[in-house]
Coordinates of C-alpha atoms (C1' of nucleotides) in Angstrom, one line a residue:
Chain A
M1256 CA -26.5 46.9 8.5
A1257 CA -29.5 45.0 7.2
Y1258 CA -30.5 43.8 3.7
E1259 CA -34.0 43.8 2.3
Y1260 CA -35.5 41.5 -0.3
E1261 CA -38.9 41.2 -1.8
Y1262 CA -39.1 37.5 -1.2
P1263 CA -37.6 35.5 1.6
R1264 CA -34.4 33.8 0.6
P1265 CA -33.0 30.4 1.7
A1266 CA -29.7 30.7 3.5
L1267 CA -26.7 29.3 1.7
T1268 CA -23.9 27.5 3.3
V1269 CA -21.0 25.2 2.4
D1270 CA -20.1 22.1 4.3
C1271 CA -16.9 20.1 3.9
I1272 CA -16.5 16.4 4.4
I1273 CA -12.8 15.8 4.8
F1274 CA -11.5 12.3 4.4
G1275 CA -8.0 11.6 5.8
L1276 CA -5.9 8.5 5.7
D1277 CA -4.3 7.8 9.0
K1278 CA -2.0 4.7 8.8
D1279 CA -4.4 2.0 7.8
E1280 CA -7.6 3.8 8.6
L1281 CA -9.9 6.1 6.7
K1282 CA -11.1 8.9 8.9
V1283 CA -13.4 11.9 8.7
M1284 CA -13.0 15.2 10.5
L1285 CA -15.9 16.3 12.7
I1286 CA -16.5 19.2 14.9
Q1287 CA -18.4 19.2 18.1
R1288 CA -21.1 21.8 18.2
D1289 CA -21.1 24.2 21.1
L1290 CA -24.4 25.8 20.3
E1291 CA -28.0 24.8 19.8
P1292 CA -29.4 23.2 17.8
F1293 CA -27.7 19.9 18.2
E1294 CA -25.4 21.2 21.0
G1295 CA -22.7 18.7 21.8
R1296 CA -23.3 16.7 18.7
W1297 CA -20.7 16.1 16.1
A1298 CA -21.1 17.8 12.7
L1299 CA -19.2 18.5 9.4
P1300 CA -17.3 21.7 9.3
G1301 CA -19.1 24.4 7.4
G1302 CA -20.5 27.9 7.3
F1303 CA -22.3 30.6 5.4
V1304 CA -21.2 31.6 1.9
R1305 CA -20.4 35.2 1.7
V1306 CA -22.1 37.1 -1.0
D1307 CA -18.8 38.0 -2.7
E1308 CA -17.2 34.7 -2.2
E1309 CA -16.9 31.8 -4.7
L1310 CA -18.4 28.5 -3.5
E1311 CA -15.1 26.6 -3.7
A1312 CA -13.3 29.5 -2.0
A1313 CA -15.8 29.3 0.9
A1314 CA -15.2 25.6 1.2
L1315 CA -11.4 26.2 1.2
R1316 CA -11.8 28.9 3.8
E1317 CA -13.8 26.6 6.1
L1318 CA -11.3 23.9 5.6
S1319 CA -8.3 26.1 6.3
E1320 CA -10.0 27.5 9.4
E1321 CA -10.6 24.1 10.8
T1322 CA -7.5 22.2 9.8
G1323 CA -4.9 24.6 8.6
I1324 CA -4.7 22.6 5.3
T1325 CA -4.4 24.7 2.2
E1326 CA -3.4 22.5 -0.7
V1327 CA -5.8 19.7 -1.0
F1328 CA -8.0 17.8 -3.4
L1329 CA -11.4 19.4 -3.2
E1330 CA -14.5 18.6 -5.3
Q1331 CA -18.2 19.5 -5.1
L1332 CA -20.2 16.6 -3.9
Y1333 CA -23.9 17.5 -3.9
T1334 CA -26.2 20.2 -2.8
F1335 CA -28.6 19.4 0.1
G1336 CA -31.7 21.5 0.5
D1337 CA -34.3 19.5 2.4
L1338 CA -36.8 21.9 4.0
Q1339 CA -36.3 20.5 7.5
R1340 CA -32.6 19.9 7.4
D1341 CA -32.0 22.8 9.7
P1342 CA -34.7 23.4 12.4
R1343 CA -34.0 27.2 12.6
E1344 CA -34.6 28.2 9.0
R1345 CA -34.4 27.1 5.4
V1346 CA -30.7 26.4 4.7
V1347 CA -29.4 25.0 1.4
S1348 CA -25.9 23.6 1.7
V1349 CA -23.4 23.0 -1.1
V1350 CA -21.2 20.2 0.1
Y1351 CA -17.6 19.7 -0.9
Y1352 CA -15.5 16.7 -0.1
A1353 CA -11.7 16.8 0.4
L1354 CA -9.0 14.2 0.5
V1355 CA -5.9 14.6 2.6
N1356 CA -3.1 12.7 4.1
L1357 CA -2.7 12.9 7.8
E1358 CA 1.0 12.1 8.0
G1359 CA 2.2 14.3 5.2
H1360 CA 0.6 17.5 6.4
K1361 CA 0.8 18.3 10.0
I1362 CA -2.8 18.9 10.5
R1363 CA -3.9 20.6 13.7
A1364 CA -7.1 19.2 15.0
S1365 CA -8.8 22.6 15.2
S1366 CA -7.8 26.3 15.0
D1367 CA -10.4 27.8 17.3
A1368 CA -12.0 26.9 20.5
R1369 CA -14.2 24.3 19.0
N1370 CA -13.6 20.6 19.6
A1371 CA -12.5 18.9 16.5
A1372 CA -11.5 15.3 15.9
W1373 CA -10.9 12.6 13.4
F1374 CA -13.3 9.6 13.4
P1375 CA -12.8 6.3 11.6
I1376 CA -15.5 5.9 9.0
T1377 CA -16.4 2.5 10.5
D1378 CA -17.1 4.1 13.9
M1379 CA -18.9 7.4 13.4
P1380 CA -21.0 9.0 16.1
P1381 CA -24.5 10.2 15.1
L1382 CA -24.2 13.5 13.4
A1383 CA -26.1 16.8 13.6
F1384 CA -28.6 18.0 10.9
D1385 CA -28.7 15.8 7.8
H1386 CA -25.0 15.1 8.0
D1387 CA -25.4 11.4 8.3
K1388 CA -27.0 11.5 4.9
I1389 CA -24.2 13.7 3.6
F1390 CA -21.6 11.2 4.9
D1391 CA -23.4 8.3 3.2
T1392 CA -23.5 10.2 -0.1
A1393 CA -19.8 11.1 0.2
L1394 CA -18.7 7.6 0.9
K1395 CA -20.8 6.3 -2.0
R1396 CA -19.2 8.9 -4.3
L1397 CA -15.8 8.0 -3.1
K1398 CA -16.3 4.3 -3.8
G1399 CA -17.6 5.0 -7.2
K1400 CA -15.0 7.6 -8.1
I1401 CA -11.9 5.8 -7.0
R1402 CA -12.4 3.1 -9.5
Y1403 CA -12.2 5.3 -12.5
Q1404 CA -10.3 8.4 -11.4
P1405 CA -6.9 8.5 -9.9
I1406 CA -7.9 10.1 -6.6
G1407 CA -6.4 7.3 -4.4
F1408 CA -3.1 9.2 -4.5
E1409 CA -4.6 12.2 -2.9
L1410 CA -4.9 10.3 0.4
L1411 CA -1.2 9.3 0.4
P1412 CA 1.9 11.3 0.9
E1413 CA 3.7 12.3 -2.3
K1414 CA 5.9 9.2 -2.1
F1415 CA 4.2 6.0 -1.3
T1416 CA 4.6 2.2 -1.7
L1417 CA 2.5 0.0 -3.9
S1418 CA 1.2 -1.7 -0.8
Q1419 CA 0.1 1.6 0.7
L1420 CA -1.8 2.4 -2.5
Q1421 CA -3.4 -1.1 -2.5
N1422 CA -4.4 -0.5 1.0
V1423 CA -6.2 2.7 0.1
Y1424 CA -8.2 0.8 -2.5
E1425 CA -9.0 -2.0 -0.1
L1426 CA -10.2 0.4 2.5
I1427 CA -12.5 2.4 0.3
L1428 CA -13.8 -0.5 -1.8
E1429 CA -14.1 -2.7 1.3
K1430 CA -12.7 -5.7 -0.3
R1431 CA -9.4 -7.5 -0.6
L1432 CA -7.4 -7.3 -3.8
D1433 CA -4.8 -9.7 -5.1
K1434 CA -1.4 -8.2 -4.7
R1435 CA 0.2 -9.4 -7.9
N1436 CA -2.8 -8.5 -10.0
F1437 CA -3.1 -5.1 -8.4
R1438 CA 0.6 -4.3 -9.1
R1439 CA 0.5 -5.5 -12.6
K1440 CA -2.5 -3.5 -13.4
I1441 CA -1.4 -0.2 -11.9
L1442 CA 2.1 -0.4 -13.3
K1443 CA 0.9 -1.2 -16.7
M1444 CA -0.9 2.1 -16.8
H1445 CA 2.5 3.9 -16.6
I1446 CA 1.1 6.7 -14.5
L1447 CA 3.5 6.0 -11.6
K1448 CA 7.0 7.3 -11.4
E1449 CA 9.3 4.7 -9.9
L1450 CA 11.6 6.5 -7.5
D1451 CA 15.2 5.6 -6.6
E1452 CA 14.2 5.6 -3.0
I1453 CA 12.9 3.1 -0.5
Q1454 CA 10.8 3.2 2.6
Q1455 CA 12.5 4.1 5.8
D1456 CA 12.2 2.9 9.4
V1457 CA 10.2 -0.3 8.8
A1458 CA 10.9 -3.5 10.7
H1459 CA 11.1 -5.6 7.5
R1460 CA 12.3 -5.3 4.0
A1461 CA 11.9 -1.7 2.8
A1462 CA 9.6 -1.2 -0.2
R1463 CA 10.2 0.9 -3.2
L1464 CA 8.6 4.3 -3.3
Y1465 CA 6.6 5.7 -6.2
S1466 CA 4.9 9.0 -7.0
F1467 CA 1.9 9.8 -9.1
N1468 CA 3.0 11.2 -12.5
E1469 CA 0.1 13.6 -13.0
K1470 CA 1.6 15.3 -16.0
K1471 CA 1.8 11.9 -17.8
Y1472 CA -1.7 11.1 -16.7
R1473 CA -3.0 14.3 -18.2
Q1474 CA -1.2 13.6 -21.5
M1475 CA -2.6 10.1 -21.6
M1476 CA -6.1 11.3 -20.8
N1477 CA -6.0 13.7 -23.7
K1478 CA -5.2 10.7 -25.9
G1479 CA -8.3 8.8 -24.8
F1480 CA -6.7 6.7 -22.0
S1481 CA -9.2 5.8 -19.3
F1482 CA -8.1 5.0 -15.8
E1483 CA -9.8 2.0 -14.2
I1484 CA -9.2 -0.3 -11.2
Chain B
M1439 CA -43.7 42.4 2.2
A1440 CA -40.0 42.6 2.6
Y1441 CA -37.5 40.4 4.5
E1442 CA -34.5 41.6 6.5
Y1443 CA -31.3 39.8 7.1
E1444 CA -28.1 40.8 8.9
Y1445 CA -25.9 39.8 6.0
P1446 CA -26.6 39.9 2.3
R1447 CA -27.5 36.6 0.9
P1448 CA -26.9 35.2 -2.6
A1449 CA -30.0 34.5 -4.5
L1450 CA -30.8 30.8 -5.1
T1451 CA -32.2 29.5 -8.3
V1452 CA -32.7 26.1 -10.1
D1453 CA -32.1 25.6 -13.8
C1454 CA -33.1 22.6 -15.8
I1455 CA -31.3 21.2 -18.8
I1456 CA -33.8 18.9 -20.5
F1457 CA -32.5 16.4 -23.0
G1458 CA -35.0 15.0 -25.4
L1459 CA -34.7 12.3 -28.1
D1460 CA -36.4 13.3 -31.3
K1461 CA -36.2 10.5 -33.9
D1462 CA -32.4 10.2 -34.4
E1463 CA -31.4 13.4 -32.7
L1464 CA -30.6 14.4 -29.2
K1465 CA -32.0 17.8 -28.4
V1466 CA -32.1 20.3 -25.6
M1467 CA -34.9 22.6 -24.7
L1468 CA -34.1 26.3 -24.6
I1469 CA -36.1 29.4 -23.9
Q1470 CA -35.6 32.8 -25.5
R1471 CA -35.2 35.5 -23.0
D1472 CA -37.5 38.5 -23.3
L1473 CA -35.8 40.7 -20.7
E1474 CA -32.4 42.1 -20.0
P1475 CA -29.8 40.9 -19.3
F1476 CA -29.2 38.7 -22.4
E1477 CA -32.5 39.8 -24.0
G1478 CA -33.2 37.7 -27.1
R1479 CA -30.6 35.1 -26.1
W1480 CA -31.4 31.5 -25.6
A1481 CA -31.2 30.1 -22.0
L1482 CA -32.0 27.1 -19.9
P1483 CA -35.3 27.2 -18.2
G1484 CA -35.1 28.1 -14.5
G1485 CA -36.2 30.3 -11.7
F1486 CA -36.0 31.2 -8.1
V1487 CA -36.3 28.6 -5.4
R1488 CA -39.1 29.4 -3.0
V1489 CA -38.2 29.4 0.6
D1490 CA -40.7 26.6 1.4
E1491 CA -40.0 24.5 -1.7
E1492 CA -37.7 21.5 -2.1
L1493 CA -34.9 21.9 -4.6
E1494 CA -36.1 19.0 -6.8
A1495 CA -39.7 20.3 -6.5
A1496 CA -38.6 23.6 -7.8
A1497 CA -36.9 21.9 -10.8
L1498 CA -40.0 19.9 -11.4
R1499 CA -42.1 23.0 -11.3
E1500 CA -40.0 24.8 -13.8
L1501 CA -40.0 21.8 -16.0
S1502 CA -43.7 21.4 -15.8
E1503 CA -44.3 25.1 -16.4
E1504 CA -42.1 25.1 -19.5
T1505 CA -43.0 21.8 -21.1
G1506 CA -46.0 20.3 -19.4
I1507 CA -44.0 17.2 -18.6
T1508 CA -44.6 15.7 -15.2
E1509 CA -43.2 12.2 -15.0
V1510 CA -39.6 12.3 -16.0
F1511 CA -36.1 11.3 -15.1
L1512 CA -34.6 14.1 -13.1
E1513 CA -31.3 14.3 -11.3
Q1514 CA -29.1 17.0 -9.7
L1515 CA -26.2 17.9 -12.0
Y1516 CA -24.1 20.5 -10.2
T1517 CA -24.3 23.8 -8.4
F1518 CA -22.9 26.8 -10.2
G1519 CA -22.0 29.8 -8.2
D1520 CA -19.4 31.9 -10.0
L1521 CA -19.5 35.5 -8.8
Q1522 CA -20.1 37.0 -12.2
R1523 CA -22.4 34.4 -13.7
D1524 CA -25.4 36.8 -13.4
P1525 CA -24.5 40.5 -14.0
R1526 CA -27.3 41.8 -11.8
E1527 CA -26.4 40.2 -8.5
R1528 CA -24.9 37.1 -7.0
V1529 CA -27.0 34.1 -8.0
V1530 CA -26.2 30.5 -7.1
S1531 CA -27.9 28.0 -9.3
V1532 CA -28.6 24.3 -8.5
V1533 CA -28.9 22.7 -11.9
Y1534 CA -30.9 19.6 -12.6
Y1535 CA -30.9 17.6 -15.8
A1536 CA -33.9 15.7 -17.2
L1537 CA -34.3 13.0 -19.8
V1538 CA -37.5 12.8 -21.8
N1539 CA -38.8 11.2 -25.0
L1540 CA -40.3 13.6 -27.5
E1541 CA -42.5 11.2 -29.2
G1542 CA -44.0 9.4 -26.2
H1543 CA -45.1 12.5 -24.3
K1544 CA -46.8 15.2 -26.2
I1545 CA -44.6 18.0 -25.1
R1546 CA -45.8 21.5 -25.7
A1547 CA -43.0 23.8 -26.7
S1548 CA -43.9 26.4 -24.1
S1549 CA -46.7 27.1 -21.6
D1550 CA -46.4 30.8 -21.5
A1551 CA -45.7 33.6 -23.8
R1552 CA -42.0 32.9 -23.9
N1553 CA -40.5 31.4 -27.0
A1554 CA -39.2 27.9 -26.4
A1555 CA -37.7 25.4 -28.8
W1556 CA -35.7 22.2 -29.0
F1557 CA -32.1 22.5 -30.4
P1558 CA -30.0 19.6 -31.5
I1559 CA -26.9 19.3 -29.3
T1560 CA -24.7 19.5 -32.3
D1561 CA -26.2 22.9 -33.3
M1562 CA -26.6 25.0 -30.2
P1563 CA -26.9 28.8 -30.3
P1564 CA -24.7 30.8 -27.8
L1565 CA -26.4 30.8 -24.5
A1566 CA -27.1 33.4 -21.8
F1567 CA -25.3 33.6 -18.5
D1568 CA -22.9 30.6 -17.9
H1569 CA -25.3 28.3 -19.6
D1570 CA -22.8 27.1 -22.2
K1571 CA -20.7 25.9 -19.3
I1572 CA -23.7 24.2 -17.8
F1573 CA -24.5 22.5 -21.1
D1574 CA -20.9 21.2 -21.4
T1575 CA -21.0 19.8 -17.9
A1576 CA -24.4 18.1 -18.5
L1577 CA -23.2 16.5 -21.7
K1578 CA -20.1 15.2 -20.0
R1579 CA -22.1 13.8 -17.2
L1580 CA -24.5 12.2 -19.6
K1581 CA -21.7 10.5 -21.5
G1582 CA -20.1 9.2 -18.3
K1583 CA -23.4 8.1 -16.7
I1584 CA -24.9 6.3 -19.6
R1585 CA -22.1 3.8 -19.6
Y1586 CA -22.7 2.5 -16.1
Q1587 CA -26.3 3.4 -15.3
P1588 CA -29.4 2.4 -17.3
I1589 CA -30.5 5.9 -18.2
G1590 CA -30.6 5.3 -21.9
F1591 CA -34.1 4.0 -21.5
E1592 CA -35.3 7.3 -20.1
L1593 CA -34.9 8.9 -23.6
L1594 CA -37.0 6.2 -25.3
P1595 CA -40.7 5.4 -25.2
E1596 CA -41.7 2.6 -22.9
K1597 CA -41.6 0.1 -25.8
F1598 CA -38.6 0.3 -28.0
T1599 CA -36.5 -1.7 -30.4
L1600 CA -32.9 -2.8 -29.8
S1601 CA -31.8 -0.6 -32.7
Q1602 CA -33.4 2.4 -31.1
L1603 CA -31.6 1.7 -27.9
Q1604 CA -28.3 1.2 -29.7
N1605 CA -28.9 4.5 -31.5
V1606 CA -29.3 6.3 -28.1
Y1607 CA -25.9 5.0 -27.1
E1608 CA -24.3 5.9 -30.4
L1609 CA -25.7 9.5 -30.2
I1610 CA -24.5 10.1 -26.7
L1611 CA -21.2 8.3 -26.9
E1612 CA -20.5 9.7 -30.3
K1613 CA -19.3 6.5 -31.7
R1614 CA -20.6 3.5 -33.8
L1615 CA -21.2 0.3 -32.0
D1616 CA -21.3 -3.2 -33.4
K1617 CA -24.9 -4.4 -33.8
R1618 CA -24.3 -8.0 -32.9
N1619 CA -22.0 -7.3 -29.9
F1620 CA -24.4 -4.6 -28.6
R1621 CA -27.4 -7.0 -28.7
R1622 CA -25.5 -9.8 -27.1
K1623 CA -24.3 -7.6 -24.3
I1624 CA -27.6 -5.9 -23.5
L1625 CA -29.6 -9.1 -23.7
K1626 CA -27.2 -11.0 -21.6
M1627 CA -27.9 -8.6 -18.7
H1628 CA -31.5 -9.8 -18.6
I1629 CA -32.9 -6.4 -17.7
L1630 CA -35.0 -6.1 -20.8
K1631 CA -38.5 -7.7 -21.1
E1632 CA -39.0 -9.2 -24.6
L1633 CA -42.6 -8.2 -25.6
D1634 CA -44.9 -10.1 -27.9
E1635 CA -45.2 -7.0 -30.1
I1636 CA -43.5 -5.6 -33.1
Q1637 CA -42.9 -2.1 -34.4
Q1638 CA -45.7 -0.6 -36.5
D1639 CA -45.8 1.4 -39.7
V1640 CA -42.2 1.0 -40.8
A1641 CA -41.3 0.5 -44.5
H1642 CA -39.2 -2.6 -43.8
R1643 CA -39.2 -5.6 -41.6
A1644 CA -40.7 -4.7 -38.3
A1645 CA -38.5 -5.1 -35.2
R1646 CA -39.4 -6.7 -32.0
L1647 CA -40.2 -4.4 -29.1
Y1648 CA -38.7 -4.5 -25.6
S1649 CA -39.2 -2.7 -22.4
F1650 CA -36.9 -2.0 -19.5
N1651 CA -37.5 -4.3 -16.6
E1652 CA -36.8 -1.9 -13.8
K1653 CA -38.0 -4.2 -11.0
K1654 CA -35.6 -6.9 -12.2
Y1655 CA -32.8 -4.4 -12.5
R1656 CA -33.3 -3.3 -8.9
Q1657 CA -33.3 -6.9 -7.7
M1658 CA -30.1 -7.6 -9.5
M1659 CA -28.5 -4.4 -8.3
N1660 CA -29.1 -5.5 -4.7
K1661 CA -27.3 -8.7 -5.5
G1662 CA -24.2 -6.9 -6.7
F1663 CA -24.9 -6.7 -10.4
S1664 CA -23.3 -3.8 -12.1
F1665 CA -24.6 -2.4 -15.4
E1666 CA -22.0 -1.5 -18.0
I1667 CA -22.0 -0.8 -21.7
Chain C
dC605 C1' -38.1 -7.0 -57.3
dC606 C1' -36.0 -3.6 -54.8
dA607 C1' -34.8 -1.0 -50.7
dA608 C1' -34.3 -0.9 -45.9
dA609 C1' -33.5 -2.5 -41.7
dA610 C1' -33.8 -7.0 -38.7
dG611 C1' -31.7 -10.6 -37.1
dT612 C1' -28.1 -14.1 -36.3
dG613 C1' -22.5 -17.2 -34.8
dT614 C1' -17.9 -17.9 -34.8
dT615 C1' -13.1 -16.9 -34.2
dC616 C1' -9.4 -14.7 -32.0
dT617 C1' -7.1 -11.9 -28.8
dC618 C1' -6.5 -10.1 -24.5
dC619 C1' -7.4 -9.2 -19.9
dA620 C1' -9.1 -10.6 -15.3
dT621 C1' -8.5 -13.9 -12.0
dA622 C1' -6.6 -17.4 -9.2
dC623 C1' -2.7 -19.0 -6.9
dA624 C1' 2.4 -19.9 -3.6
dC625 C1' 6.9 -19.2 -2.8
dC626 C1' 11.5 -16.9 -2.0
dC627 C1' 13.7 -12.5 -0.6
dA628 C1' 15.4 -8.7 2.2
dT629 C1' 15.5 -6.5 6.5
dG630 C1' 15.2 -5.4 11.5
dC631 C1' 15.2 -7.1 15.8
Chain D
dG870 C1' 16.8 -17.3 13.2
dC871 C1' 12.5 -15.6 13.0
dA872 C1' 8.9 -12.5 12.0
dT873 C1' 7.2 -9.3 8.7
dG874 C1' 5.9 -7.6 4.6
dG875 C1' 8.2 -7.1 -0.3
dG876 C1' 8.4 -8.8 -4.6
dT877 C1' 7.6 -12.0 -8.5
dG878 C1' 5.2 -15.6 -13.0
dT879 C1' 2.0 -18.7 -15.1
dA880 C1' -2.1 -21.1 -16.5
dT881 C1' -7.1 -20.8 -17.4
dG882 C1' -11.4 -19.0 -18.6
dG883 C1' -14.4 -15.5 -20.2
dA884 C1' -15.4 -11.3 -22.4
dG885 C1' -14.8 -7.9 -26.0
dA886 C1' -13.9 -7.1 -30.8
dA887 C1' -14.0 -8.0 -35.5
dC888 C1' -16.6 -9.6 -39.2
dA889 C1' -21.0 -10.8 -43.5
dC890 C1' -24.9 -12.8 -45.0
dT891 C1' -29.9 -14.1 -45.0
dT892 C1' -34.6 -12.7 -43.8
dT893 C1' -38.6 -10.0 -43.6
dT894 C1' -41.6 -6.4 -45.0
dG895 C1' -43.5 -2.4 -47.5
dG896 C1' -43.8 -0.1 -51.5

DNA sequence: CCAAAAGTGTTCTCCATACACCCATGC
DNA sequence: GCATGGGTGTATGGAGAACACTTTTGG
């Protein structure tokens, strides 16, 4: 079956840039291409948007096909449309970024035959298409956004310690934070629920666990509260 | 000439939401549709992306065709792709927002037969398609962005008074600011050039004129300075 | 001389920052 | 008992917020 249009149309794809926290490292999921162009190169997962499919649904589908993840923080990043970004034809790509925790979910590396892997953001291979540019844009967005929206929690398991949370901020902002000041600041916001549980299986004093109180956060947002680290 | 594809493709458009400052009011440019669907309704200017045209170039072309403006602040806002946003067929729209000054440039209301006009953001008519949603998104972005990026200047003529600048912030943030604190804060950043000129033709004491020192701003940005109101 | 907006300093409060030691636990 | 990270308080400086009057100019 073929479709006819009066004017040529750009192709429309979605790509996903999936950030995952693995112990003390921030990583990105990449897929090794098995076809030309850029055969053998690593690339962001993505694919065509079906004509009867929402953009976000397409991103979720790609994400689920590649990683098996279903519940995840997902947000539109930017739309990339440079004329030469794909050597085959004009392709405009709406890019979403996702934040996941690699310990909480058991994430399979890949669901199909393609080779998929997590790469530390400090040690990325050269990417196919304009995906290096997309990666830079995503990282910049992440750095900006984490300071004034509570997305740091999305990278952690539901229950986490304050040190883990601080570690997320230090990784993304690329600077050391003062432990006492960080704790005072984040606790003063009253958006964390202090649990009656402690860390397990660590070779030192076990830390208290907290969870993000999203309901409270929404209530406070509606009253003009503004998150800021 | 017709083009064939194996799978149906969504159509791709750009829309522009153009904010203009007119005296003490923030306005948006709208175009009255002369065709179905939504005949007679007001809508954001926009049109199809040509297959050999950059996204931003398409936005600039629409903008120039509708307003005659060529040099203008333009930035990608978001990509809207809801299945039912256009009743005729699946249309994905990459939306850009622009900031212009209505006094500096002589902006014609419209270049073609279509009816175009500026509407105060506080008094908008119901819009065609999902353009109400786009408008809300744009306004939210503007409110967020103006606080930490120097885009307020884009709405003013090259030479402006501090009161005019304060007025821009008050309009967009929808709150009154203290005159002395505002002046102290903005001047302390050293990103304004104090000109040897004063306001003309006002029925009261004439204020000093300033201009935005973009070069200095860039230099400071590279040294880690961060703008914030 | 009146109306309208320009321009200007000080005080107080609060928050960000800097900083070091003892505690609990597992091995 | 030792290594490892957990957990805690205070002092200081700087920035934001609140606040009112005089000056300049045109009409």
